[in-house]
């Protein structure tokens, strides 16, 4: 069930049977020469959509721009600074809590979002702690690749060159959902360098085409489908366990 494709009476009915919602969250940033700019938002969105359709779990619209300042030297990247992102997340949380949601599961597709997501949770809980009142809701975050069984599936499909940015796995997930967007690009070098970075200028000087440690030319829609199906089933189990907890 998708919130943005439902009418308000359907959400009112849903809240009578569940207080839980999944919020896909990602980023709009360069993903190497053949990866889509929306990859980090699309991966959790694609998996959550399939989970919502298969199980009836409610899925919110995707929070699709995150902390991506280090990718700004590549055209198309859009970022929120941490303070903006934390404030926006608080407003999303407060809006959902106002309607009676008590379990909000942020399903993340971008490692760079994690510090701001954790800070937003802390800001959200702080007023309750400071007033010595019990907070009536619980917030959770999980990266899609950290769902039980998913990384194992990715490593089996891409034993070499999955990498850590513009990974073969994440590009494959987007190609599964958007096969018309598949781009055939020869990677040079075949597997991108590994390493650390600081700001946007440093990143582009270190990783010339945007990839880190990956060979995403291996990505195909068929391989992406295997990953999506594994992640879908895992998300349904994890979300239902979270929604059912303490209720
Ligand atoms: Zn990514």
PDB file of C-alpha atoms and ligand atoms in Angstrom:
ATOM      1  CA  UNK A   1       0.000   0.000   0.000  1.00  0.00           C
ATOM      2  CA  UNK A   2       1.443   3.352  -1.057  1.00  0.00           C
ATOM      3  CA  UNK A   3       0.477   6.453   0.956  1.00  0.00           C
ATOM      4  CA  UNK A   4       0.689   8.823  -2.010  1.00  0.00           C
ATOM      5  CA  UNK A   5      -1.634   6.592  -4.053  1.00  0.00           C
ATOM      6  CA  UNK A   6      -4.227   6.277  -1.266  1.00  0.00           C
ATOM      7  CA  UNK A   7      -7.052   8.618  -0.252  1.00  0.00           C
ATOM      8  CA  UNK A   8      -7.258   9.857   3.344  1.00  0.00           C
ATOM      9  CA  UNK A   9     -10.130   7.537   4.387  1.00  0.00           C
ATOM     10  CA  UNK A  10      -7.893   4.596   3.426  1.00  0.00           C
ATOM     11  CA  UNK A  11      -5.144   5.898   5.710  1.00  0.00           C
ATOM     12  CA  UNK A  12      -7.717   6.355   8.482  1.00  0.00           C
ATOM     13  CA  UNK A  13      -8.755   2.703   8.043  1.00  0.00           C
ATOM     14  CA  UNK A  14      -5.126   1.525   7.906  1.00  0.00           C
ATOM     15  CA  UNK A  15      -4.408   3.224  11.242  1.00  0.00           C
ATOM     16  CA  UNK A  16      -7.176   1.146  12.851  1.00  0.00           C
ATOM     17  CA  UNK A  17      -5.199  -2.019  12.070  1.00  0.00           C
ATOM     18  CA  UNK A  18      -1.573  -0.817  12.131  1.00  0.00           C
ATOM     19  CA  UNK A  19       0.419   2.105  13.539  1.00  0.00           C
ATOM     20  CA  UNK A  20       3.460   1.350  11.384  1.00  0.00           C
ATOM     21  CA  UNK A  21       4.805   2.952   8.222  1.00  0.00           C
ATOM     22  CA  UNK A  22       7.921   2.480   6.071  1.00  0.00           C
ATOM     23  CA  UNK A  23       9.592   5.673   4.769  1.00  0.00           C
ATOM     24  CA  UNK A  24      12.114   5.080   1.955  1.00  0.00           C
ATOM     25  CA  UNK A  25      14.964   7.588   2.240  1.00  0.00           C
ATOM     26  CA  UNK A  26      17.851   8.149  -0.153  1.00  0.00           C
ATOM     27  CA  UNK A  27      19.821  10.668  -2.124  1.00  0.00           C
ATOM     28  CA  UNK A  28      20.094  12.278  -5.553  1.00  0.00           C
ATOM     29  CA  UNK A  29      23.778  12.033  -6.442  1.00  0.00           C
ATOM     30  CA  UNK A  30      26.179  10.814  -9.099  1.00  0.00           C
ATOM     31  CA  UNK A  31      26.541   7.042  -9.313  1.00  0.00           C
ATOM     32  CA  UNK A  32      29.395   6.646 -11.762  1.00  0.00           C
ATOM     33  CA  UNK A  33      29.249   6.571 -15.576  1.00  0.00           C
ATOM     34  CA  UNK A  34      26.333   4.118 -15.896  1.00  0.00           C
ATOM     35  CA  UNK A  35      24.443   4.523 -12.608  1.00  0.00           C
ATOM     36  CA  UNK A  36      21.324   6.665 -12.307  1.00  0.00           C
ATOM     37  CA  UNK A  37      21.472   9.860 -10.232  1.00  0.00           C
ATOM     38  CA  UNK A  38      18.463   8.607  -8.309  1.00  0.00           C
ATOM     39  CA  UNK A  39      20.027   5.235  -7.404  1.00  0.00           C
ATOM     40  CA  UNK A  40      20.135   5.711  -3.620  1.00  0.00           C
ATOM     41  CA  UNK A  41      16.514   6.889  -3.488  1.00  0.00           C
ATOM     42  CA  UNK A  42      15.266   4.401  -6.090  1.00  0.00           C
ATOM     43  CA  UNK A  43      16.701   1.270  -4.422  1.00  0.00           C
ATOM     44  CA  UNK A  44      14.767   1.601  -1.132  1.00  0.00           C
ATOM     45  CA  UNK A  45      11.737   2.900  -3.045  1.00  0.00           C
ATOM     46  CA  UNK A  46      11.689  -0.100  -5.419  1.00  0.00           C
ATOM     47  CA  UNK A  47      12.138  -2.641  -2.608  1.00  0.00           C
ATOM     48  CA  UNK A  48       9.605  -0.928  -0.312  1.00  0.00           C
ATOM     49  CA  UNK A  49       7.054  -0.657  -3.133  1.00  0.00           C
ATOM     50  CA  UNK A  50       7.246  -4.393  -3.774  1.00  0.00           C
ATOM     51  CA  UNK A  51       7.054  -5.092  -0.023  1.00  0.00           C
ATOM     52  CA  UNK A  52       4.045  -2.804   0.341  1.00  0.00           C
ATOM     53  CA  UNK A  53       2.265  -4.354  -2.632  1.00  0.00           C
ATOM     54  CA  UNK A  54       2.942  -7.909  -1.408  1.00  0.00           C
ATOM     55  CA  UNK A  55       2.078  -7.411   2.271  1.00  0.00           C
ATOM     56  CA  UNK A  56      -0.239  -4.417   2.709  1.00  0.00           C
ATOM     57  CA  UNK A  57       2.396  -2.539   4.755  1.00  0.00           C
ATOM     58  CA  UNK A  58       1.983   1.205   4.241  1.00  0.00           C
ATOM     59  CA  UNK A  59       4.851   2.919   2.390  1.00  0.00           C
ATOM     60  CA  UNK A  60       5.362   6.702   2.491  1.00  0.00           C
ATOM     61  CA  UNK A  61       6.670   8.877  -0.350  1.00  0.00           C
ATOM     62  CA  UNK A  62      10.451   8.714  -0.701  1.00  0.00           C
ATOM     63  CA  UNK A  63      12.623  11.295   1.069  1.00  0.00           C
ATOM     64  CA  UNK A  64      14.763  11.483  -2.029  1.00  0.00           C
ATOM     65  CA  UNK A  65      17.405  14.167  -1.428  1.00  0.00           C
ATOM     66  CA  UNK A  66      19.912  13.663   1.405  1.00  0.00           C
ATOM     67  CA  UNK A  67      23.458  14.526   2.432  1.00  0.00           C
ATOM     68  CA  UNK A  68      25.456  14.374  -0.804  1.00  0.00           C
ATOM     69  CA  UNK A  69      27.734  17.416  -0.637  1.00  0.00           C
ATOM     70  CA  UNK A  70      30.800  15.296  -1.448  1.00  0.00           C
ATOM     71  CA  UNK A  71      29.276  14.409  -4.854  1.00  0.00           C
ATOM     72  CA  UNK A  72      28.593  18.013  -5.926  1.00  0.00           C
ATOM     73  CA  UNK A  73      31.564  18.138  -8.340  1.00  0.00           C
ATOM     74  CA  UNK A  74      29.526  15.825 -10.597  1.00  0.00           C
ATOM     75  CA  UNK A  75      26.616  17.429 -12.512  1.00  0.00           C
ATOM     76  CA  UNK A  76      23.121  16.593 -11.341  1.00  0.00           C
ATOM     77  CA  UNK A  77      23.861  15.971  -7.668  1.00  0.00           C
ATOM     78  CA  UNK A  78      21.506  17.744  -5.228  1.00  0.00           C
ATOM     79  CA  UNK A  79      22.234  17.952  -1.496  1.00  0.00           C
ATOM     80  CA  UNK A  80      20.716  19.006   1.787  1.00  0.00           C
ATOM     81  CA  UNK A  81      23.143  20.269   4.415  1.00  0.00           C
ATOM     82  CA  UNK A  82      22.843  18.230   7.632  1.00  0.00           C
ATOM     83  CA  UNK A  83      20.929  20.935   9.530  1.00  0.00           C
ATOM     84  CA  UNK A  84      18.327  21.221   6.721  1.00  0.00           C
ATOM     85  CA  UNK A  85      17.926  17.464   6.510  1.00  0.00           C
ATOM     86  CA  UNK A  86      17.497  17.063  10.269  1.00  0.00           C
ATOM     87  CA  UNK A  87      14.829  19.804  10.313  1.00  0.00           C
ATOM     88  CA  UNK A  88      12.962  18.296   7.353  1.00  0.00           C
ATOM     89  CA  UNK A  89      13.030  14.816   8.900  1.00  0.00           C
ATOM     90  CA  UNK A  90      11.585  16.192  12.136  1.00  0.00           C
ATOM     91  CA  UNK A  91       8.665  17.679  10.186  1.00  0.00           C
ATOM     92  CA  UNK A  92       8.038  14.362   8.374  1.00  0.00           C
ATOM     93  CA  UNK A  93       8.107  12.526  11.723  1.00  0.00           C
ATOM     94  CA  UNK A  94       5.854  15.055  13.471  1.00  0.00           C
ATOM     95  CA  UNK A  95       3.328  14.933  10.606  1.00  0.00           C
ATOM     96  CA  UNK A  96       3.091  11.133  10.767  1.00  0.00           C
ATOM     97  CA  UNK A  97       2.945  11.090  14.582  1.00  0.00           C
ATOM     98  CA  UNK A  98       0.100  13.615  14.508  1.00  0.00           C
ATOM     99  CA  UNK A  99      -2.019  11.057  12.605  1.00  0.00           C
ATOM    100  CA  UNK A 100      -1.282   8.327  15.134  1.00  0.00           C
ATOM    101  CA  UNK A 101       1.688   6.475  13.626  1.00  0.00           C
ATOM    102  CA  UNK A 102       3.763   4.946  16.446  1.00  0.00           C
ATOM    103  CA  UNK A 103       6.369   2.938  14.512  1.00  0.00           C
ATOM    104  CA  UNK A 104       8.224   4.808  11.750  1.00  0.00           C
ATOM    105  CA  UNK A 105      10.742   2.711   9.805  1.00  0.00           C
ATOM    106  CA  UNK A 106      13.184   4.730   7.694  1.00  0.00           C
ATOM    107  CA  UNK A 107      14.420   2.410   4.967  1.00  0.00           C
ATOM    108  CA  UNK A 108      17.691   3.937   3.825  1.00  0.00           C
ATOM    109  CA  UNK A 109      19.637   3.777   0.559  1.00  0.00           C
ATOM    110  CA  UNK A 110      22.553   6.149   1.247  1.00  0.00           C
ATOM    111  CA  UNK A 111      25.307   5.700   3.825  1.00  0.00           C
ATOM    112  CA  UNK A 112      25.884   9.465   3.945  1.00  0.00           C
ATOM    113  CA  UNK A 113      22.396   9.934   5.419  1.00  0.00           C
ATOM    114  CA  UNK A 114      23.081   7.889   8.546  1.00  0.00           C
ATOM    115  CA  UNK A 115      24.587  10.616  10.802  1.00  0.00           C
ATOM    116  CA  UNK A 116      21.781  13.092  10.017  1.00  0.00           C
ATOM    117  CA  UNK A 117      19.123  10.410  10.401  1.00  0.00           C
ATOM    118  CA  UNK A 118      20.469   9.492  13.836  1.00  0.00           C
ATOM    119  CA  UNK A 119      20.677  13.190  14.801  1.00  0.00           C
ATOM    120  CA  UNK A 120      17.062  13.706  13.676  1.00  0.00           C
ATOM    121  CA  UNK A 121      15.947  10.787  15.856  1.00  0.00           C
ATOM    122  CA  UNK A 122      17.807  12.285  18.812  1.00  0.00           C
ATOM    123  CA  UNK A 123      16.222  15.717  18.215  1.00  0.00           C
ATOM    124  CA  UNK A 124      12.819  14.060  18.000  1.00  0.00           C
ATOM    125  CA  UNK A 125      13.208  12.178  21.286  1.00  0.00           C
ATOM    126  CA  UNK A 126      14.896  15.042  23.191  1.00  0.00           C
ATOM    127  CA  UNK A 127      11.770  17.109  24.100  1.00  0.00           C
ATOM    128  CA  UNK A 128      10.124  14.013  25.606  1.00  0.00           C
ATOM    129  CA  UNK A 129      13.202  13.166  27.635  1.00  0.00           C
ATOM    130  CA  UNK A 130      13.608  16.767  28.792  1.00  0.00           C
ATOM    131  CA  UNK A 131       9.951  16.934  29.927  1.00  0.00           C
ATOM    132  CA  UNK A 132      10.191  13.541  31.658  1.00  0.00           C
ATOM    133  CA  UNK A 133       7.361  12.174  29.500  1.00  0.00           C
ATOM    134  CA  UNK A 134       7.289   8.821  27.690  1.00  0.00           C
ATOM    135  CA  UNK A 135       7.630   9.298  23.927  1.00  0.00           C
ATOM    136  CA  UNK A 136       4.606   7.611  22.286  1.00  0.00           C
ATOM    137  CA  UNK A 137       6.440   6.586  19.105  1.00  0.00           C
ATOM    138  CA  UNK A 138       9.538   4.613  18.095  1.00  0.00           C
ATOM    139  CA  UNK A 139      11.839   5.459  15.171  1.00  0.00           C
ATOM    140  CA  UNK A 140      14.022   2.929  13.367  1.00  0.00           C
ATOM    141  CA  UNK A 141      16.408   3.029  10.445  1.00  0.00           C
ATOM    142  CA  UNK A 142      17.878   0.243   8.342  1.00  0.00           C
ATOM    143  CA  UNK A 143      19.997   0.316   5.190  1.00  0.00           C
ATOM    144  CA  UNK A 144      18.536  -1.904   2.480  1.00  0.00           C
ATOM    145  CA  UNK A 145      21.808  -3.836   2.073  1.00  0.00           C
ATOM    146  CA  UNK A 146      21.858  -4.562   5.832  1.00  0.00           C
ATOM    147  CA  UNK A 147      18.557  -6.472   5.783  1.00  0.00           C
ATOM    148  CA  UNK A 148      19.119 -10.099   6.830  1.00  0.00           C
ATOM    149  CA  UNK A 149      20.400 -12.155   3.891  1.00  0.00           C
ATOM    150  CA  UNK A 150      20.720  -9.321   1.383  1.00  0.00           C
ATOM    151  CA  UNK A 151      24.479  -8.715   1.459  1.00  0.00           C
ATOM    152  CA  UNK A 152      25.064 -12.465   1.124  1.00  0.00           C
ATOM    153  CA  UNK A 153      22.877 -12.454  -2.006  1.00  0.00           C
ATOM    154  CA  UNK A 154      24.774  -9.461  -3.435  1.00  0.00           C
ATOM    155  CA  UNK A 155      28.161 -11.095  -2.828  1.00  0.00           C
ATOM    156  CA  UNK A 156      27.025 -14.330  -4.475  1.00  0.00           C
ATOM    157  CA  UNK A 157      25.901 -12.446  -7.586  1.00  0.00           C
ATOM    158  CA  UNK A 158      28.900 -10.081  -7.661  1.00  0.00           C
ATOM    159  CA  UNK A 159      31.828 -11.849  -5.965  1.00  0.00           C
ATOM    160  CA  UNK A 160      34.288  -9.335  -7.483  1.00  0.00           C
ATOM    161  CA  UNK A 161      33.867  -5.569  -7.940  1.00  0.00           C
ATOM    162  CA  UNK A 162      30.625  -4.926  -6.083  1.00  0.00           C
ATOM    163  CA  UNK A 163      32.459  -2.020  -4.410  1.00  0.00           C
ATOM    164  CA  UNK A 164      31.237   0.636  -2.005  1.00  0.00           C
ATOM    165  CA  UNK A 165      29.892   3.441  -4.221  1.00  0.00           C
ATOM    166  CA  UNK A 166      28.029   3.011  -7.499  1.00  0.00           C
ATOM    167  CA  UNK A 167      27.979  -0.663  -6.573  1.00  0.00           C
ATOM    168  CA  UNK A 168      27.070  -3.333  -9.082  1.00  0.00           C
ATOM    169  CA  UNK A 169      24.238  -4.398  -6.745  1.00  0.00           C
ATOM    170  CA  UNK A 170      22.530  -1.015  -6.434  1.00  0.00           C
ATOM    171  CA  UNK A 171      22.857  -0.277 -10.153  1.00  0.00           C
ATOM    172  CA  UNK A 172      21.325  -3.712 -10.872  1.00  0.00           C
ATOM    173  CA  UNK A 173      18.360  -2.958  -8.576  1.00  0.00           C
ATOM    174  CA  UNK A 174      17.570   0.225 -10.529  1.00  0.00           C
ATOM    175  CA  UNK A 175      18.037  -1.559 -13.889  1.00  0.00           C
ATOM    176  CA  UNK A 176      15.513  -4.187 -12.785  1.00  0.00           C
ATOM    177  CA  UNK A 177      12.869  -1.497 -12.165  1.00  0.00           C
ATOM    178  CA  UNK A 178      13.858   0.743 -15.097  1.00  0.00           C
ATOM    179  CA  UNK A 179      15.231  -1.506 -17.865  1.00  0.00           C
ATOM    180  CA  UNK A 180      14.858   1.300 -20.405  1.00  0.00           C
ATOM    181  CA  UNK A 181      17.497   3.234 -18.442  1.00  0.00           C
ATOM    182  CA  UNK A 182      20.243   0.597 -18.757  1.00  0.00           C
ATOM    183  CA  UNK A 183      23.477   2.241 -19.944  1.00  0.00           C
ATOM    184  CA  UNK A 184      26.317   0.262 -21.511  1.00  0.00           C
ATOM    185  CA  UNK A 185      29.591   1.958 -20.580  1.00  0.00           C
ATOM    186  CA  UNK A 186      33.078   0.510 -20.671  1.00  0.00           C
ATOM    187  CA  UNK A 187      34.667   1.030 -17.242  1.00  0.00           C
ATOM    188  CA  UNK A 188      38.207   2.364 -17.108  1.00  0.00           C
ATOM    189  CA  UNK A 189      39.776   1.077 -14.929  1.00  0.00           C
ATOM    190  CA  UNK A 190      37.541  -1.976 -14.789  1.00  0.00           C
ATOM    191  CA  UNK A 191      37.396  -1.845 -11.003  1.00  0.00           C
ATOM    192  CA  UNK A 192      37.511   1.652  -9.493  1.00  0.00           C
ATOM    193  CA  UNK A 193      40.033   2.626  -6.776  1.00  0.00           C
ATOM    194  CA  UNK A 194      39.232   2.406  -3.063  1.00  0.00           C
ATOM    195  CA  UNK A 195      39.964   5.125  -0.522  1.00  0.00           C
ATOM    196  CA  UNK A 196      38.755   7.999   1.629  1.00  0.00           C
ATOM    197  CA  UNK A 197      37.584  11.503   0.704  1.00  0.00           C
ATOM    198  CA  UNK A 198      36.773  14.854   2.285  1.00  0.00           C
ATOM    199  CA  UNK A 199      34.875  17.477   0.278  1.00  0.00           C
ATOM    200  CA  UNK A 200      33.476  17.522  -3.259  1.00  0.00           C
ATOM    201  CA  UNK A 201      36.713  18.758  -4.880  1.00  0.00           C
ATOM    202  CA  UNK A 202      38.780  16.089  -3.120  1.00  0.00           C
ATOM    203  CA  UNK A 203      36.280  13.393  -4.073  1.00  0.00           C
ATOM    204  CA  UNK A 204      36.424  14.100  -7.810  1.00  0.00           C
ATOM    205  CA  UNK A 205      40.222  14.335  -7.778  1.00  0.00           C
ATOM    206  CA  UNK A 206      40.400  10.933  -5.997  1.00  0.00           C
ATOM    207  CA  UNK A 207      37.618   9.113  -7.884  1.00  0.00           C
ATOM    208  CA  UNK A 208      37.637  10.512 -11.422  1.00  0.00           C
ATOM    209  CA  UNK A 209      34.430   8.875 -12.702  1.00  0.00           C
ATOM    210  CA  UNK A 210      32.640   8.773  -9.350  1.00  0.00           C
ATOM    211  CA  UNK A 211      32.865   5.060  -8.547  1.00  0.00           C
ATOM    212  CA  UNK A 212      34.560   3.627  -5.440  1.00  0.00           C
ATOM    213  CA  UNK A 213      35.833   0.042  -5.663  1.00  0.00           C
ATOM    214  CA  UNK A 214      33.159  -1.112  -8.096  1.00  0.00           C
ATOM    215  CA  UNK A 215      32.600  -2.476 -11.572  1.00  0.00           C
ATOM    216  CA  UNK A 216      28.931  -1.640 -12.172  1.00  0.00           C
ATOM    217  CA  UNK A 217      29.153  -2.748 -15.828  1.00  0.00           C
ATOM    218  CA  UNK A 218      28.236  -6.166 -14.366  1.00  0.00           C
ATOM    219  CA  UNK A 219      24.750  -4.913 -13.456  1.00  0.00           C
ATOM    220  CA  UNK A 220      21.771  -6.368 -15.319  1.00  0.00           C
ATOM    221  CA  UNK A 221      17.991  -6.219 -14.706  1.00  0.00           C
ATOM    222  CA  UNK A 222      17.954  -9.998 -14.127  1.00  0.00           C
ATOM    223  CA  UNK A 223      20.588  -9.809 -11.369  1.00  0.00           C
ATOM    224  CA  UNK A 224      18.742  -6.853  -9.842  1.00  0.00           C
ATOM    225  CA  UNK A 225      15.524  -8.857  -9.689  1.00  0.00           C
ATOM    226  CA  UNK A 226      17.169 -11.527  -7.522  1.00  0.00           C
ATOM    227  CA  UNK A 227      18.369  -8.852  -5.076  1.00  0.00           C
ATOM    228  CA  UNK A 228      14.993  -7.074  -4.993  1.00  0.00           C
ATOM    229  CA  UNK A 229      13.056 -10.273  -4.270  1.00  0.00           C
ATOM    230  CA  UNK A 230      15.414 -11.208  -1.409  1.00  0.00           C
ATOM    231  CA  UNK A 231      15.257  -7.685   0.040  1.00  0.00           C
ATOM    232  CA  UNK A 232      11.470  -7.490  -0.348  1.00  0.00           C
ATOM    233  CA  UNK A 233      10.893 -10.632   1.712  1.00  0.00           C
ATOM    234  CA  UNK A 234      13.404  -9.551   4.332  1.00  0.00           C
ATOM    235  CA  UNK A 235      11.854  -6.074   4.631  1.00  0.00           C
ATOM    236  CA  UNK A 236       8.361  -7.504   5.135  1.00  0.00           C
ATOM    237  CA  UNK A 237       9.612  -9.704   7.992  1.00  0.00           C
ATOM    238  CA  UNK A 238      11.646  -6.908   9.598  1.00  0.00           C
ATOM    239  CA  UNK A 239       8.920  -4.257   9.308  1.00  0.00           C
ATOM    240  CA  UNK A 240       6.207  -6.549  10.673  1.00  0.00           C
ATOM    241  CA  UNK A 241       8.435  -7.476  13.636  1.00  0.00           C
ATOM    242  CA  UNK A 242       9.069  -3.778  14.328  1.00  0.00           C
ATOM    243  CA  UNK A 243       5.419  -2.759  13.915  1.00  0.00           C
ATOM    244  CA  UNK A 244       4.287  -5.547  16.203  1.00  0.00           C
ATOM    245  CA  UNK A 245       6.815  -4.785  18.921  1.00  0.00           C
ATOM    246  CA  UNK A 246       5.494  -3.283  22.164  1.00  0.00           C
ATOM    247  CA  UNK A 247       1.949  -2.892  20.871  1.00  0.00           C
TER     248      UNK A 247
HETATM  249 ZN1  LIG B   1      24.513   4.483  -3.774  1.00  0.00          ZN
END
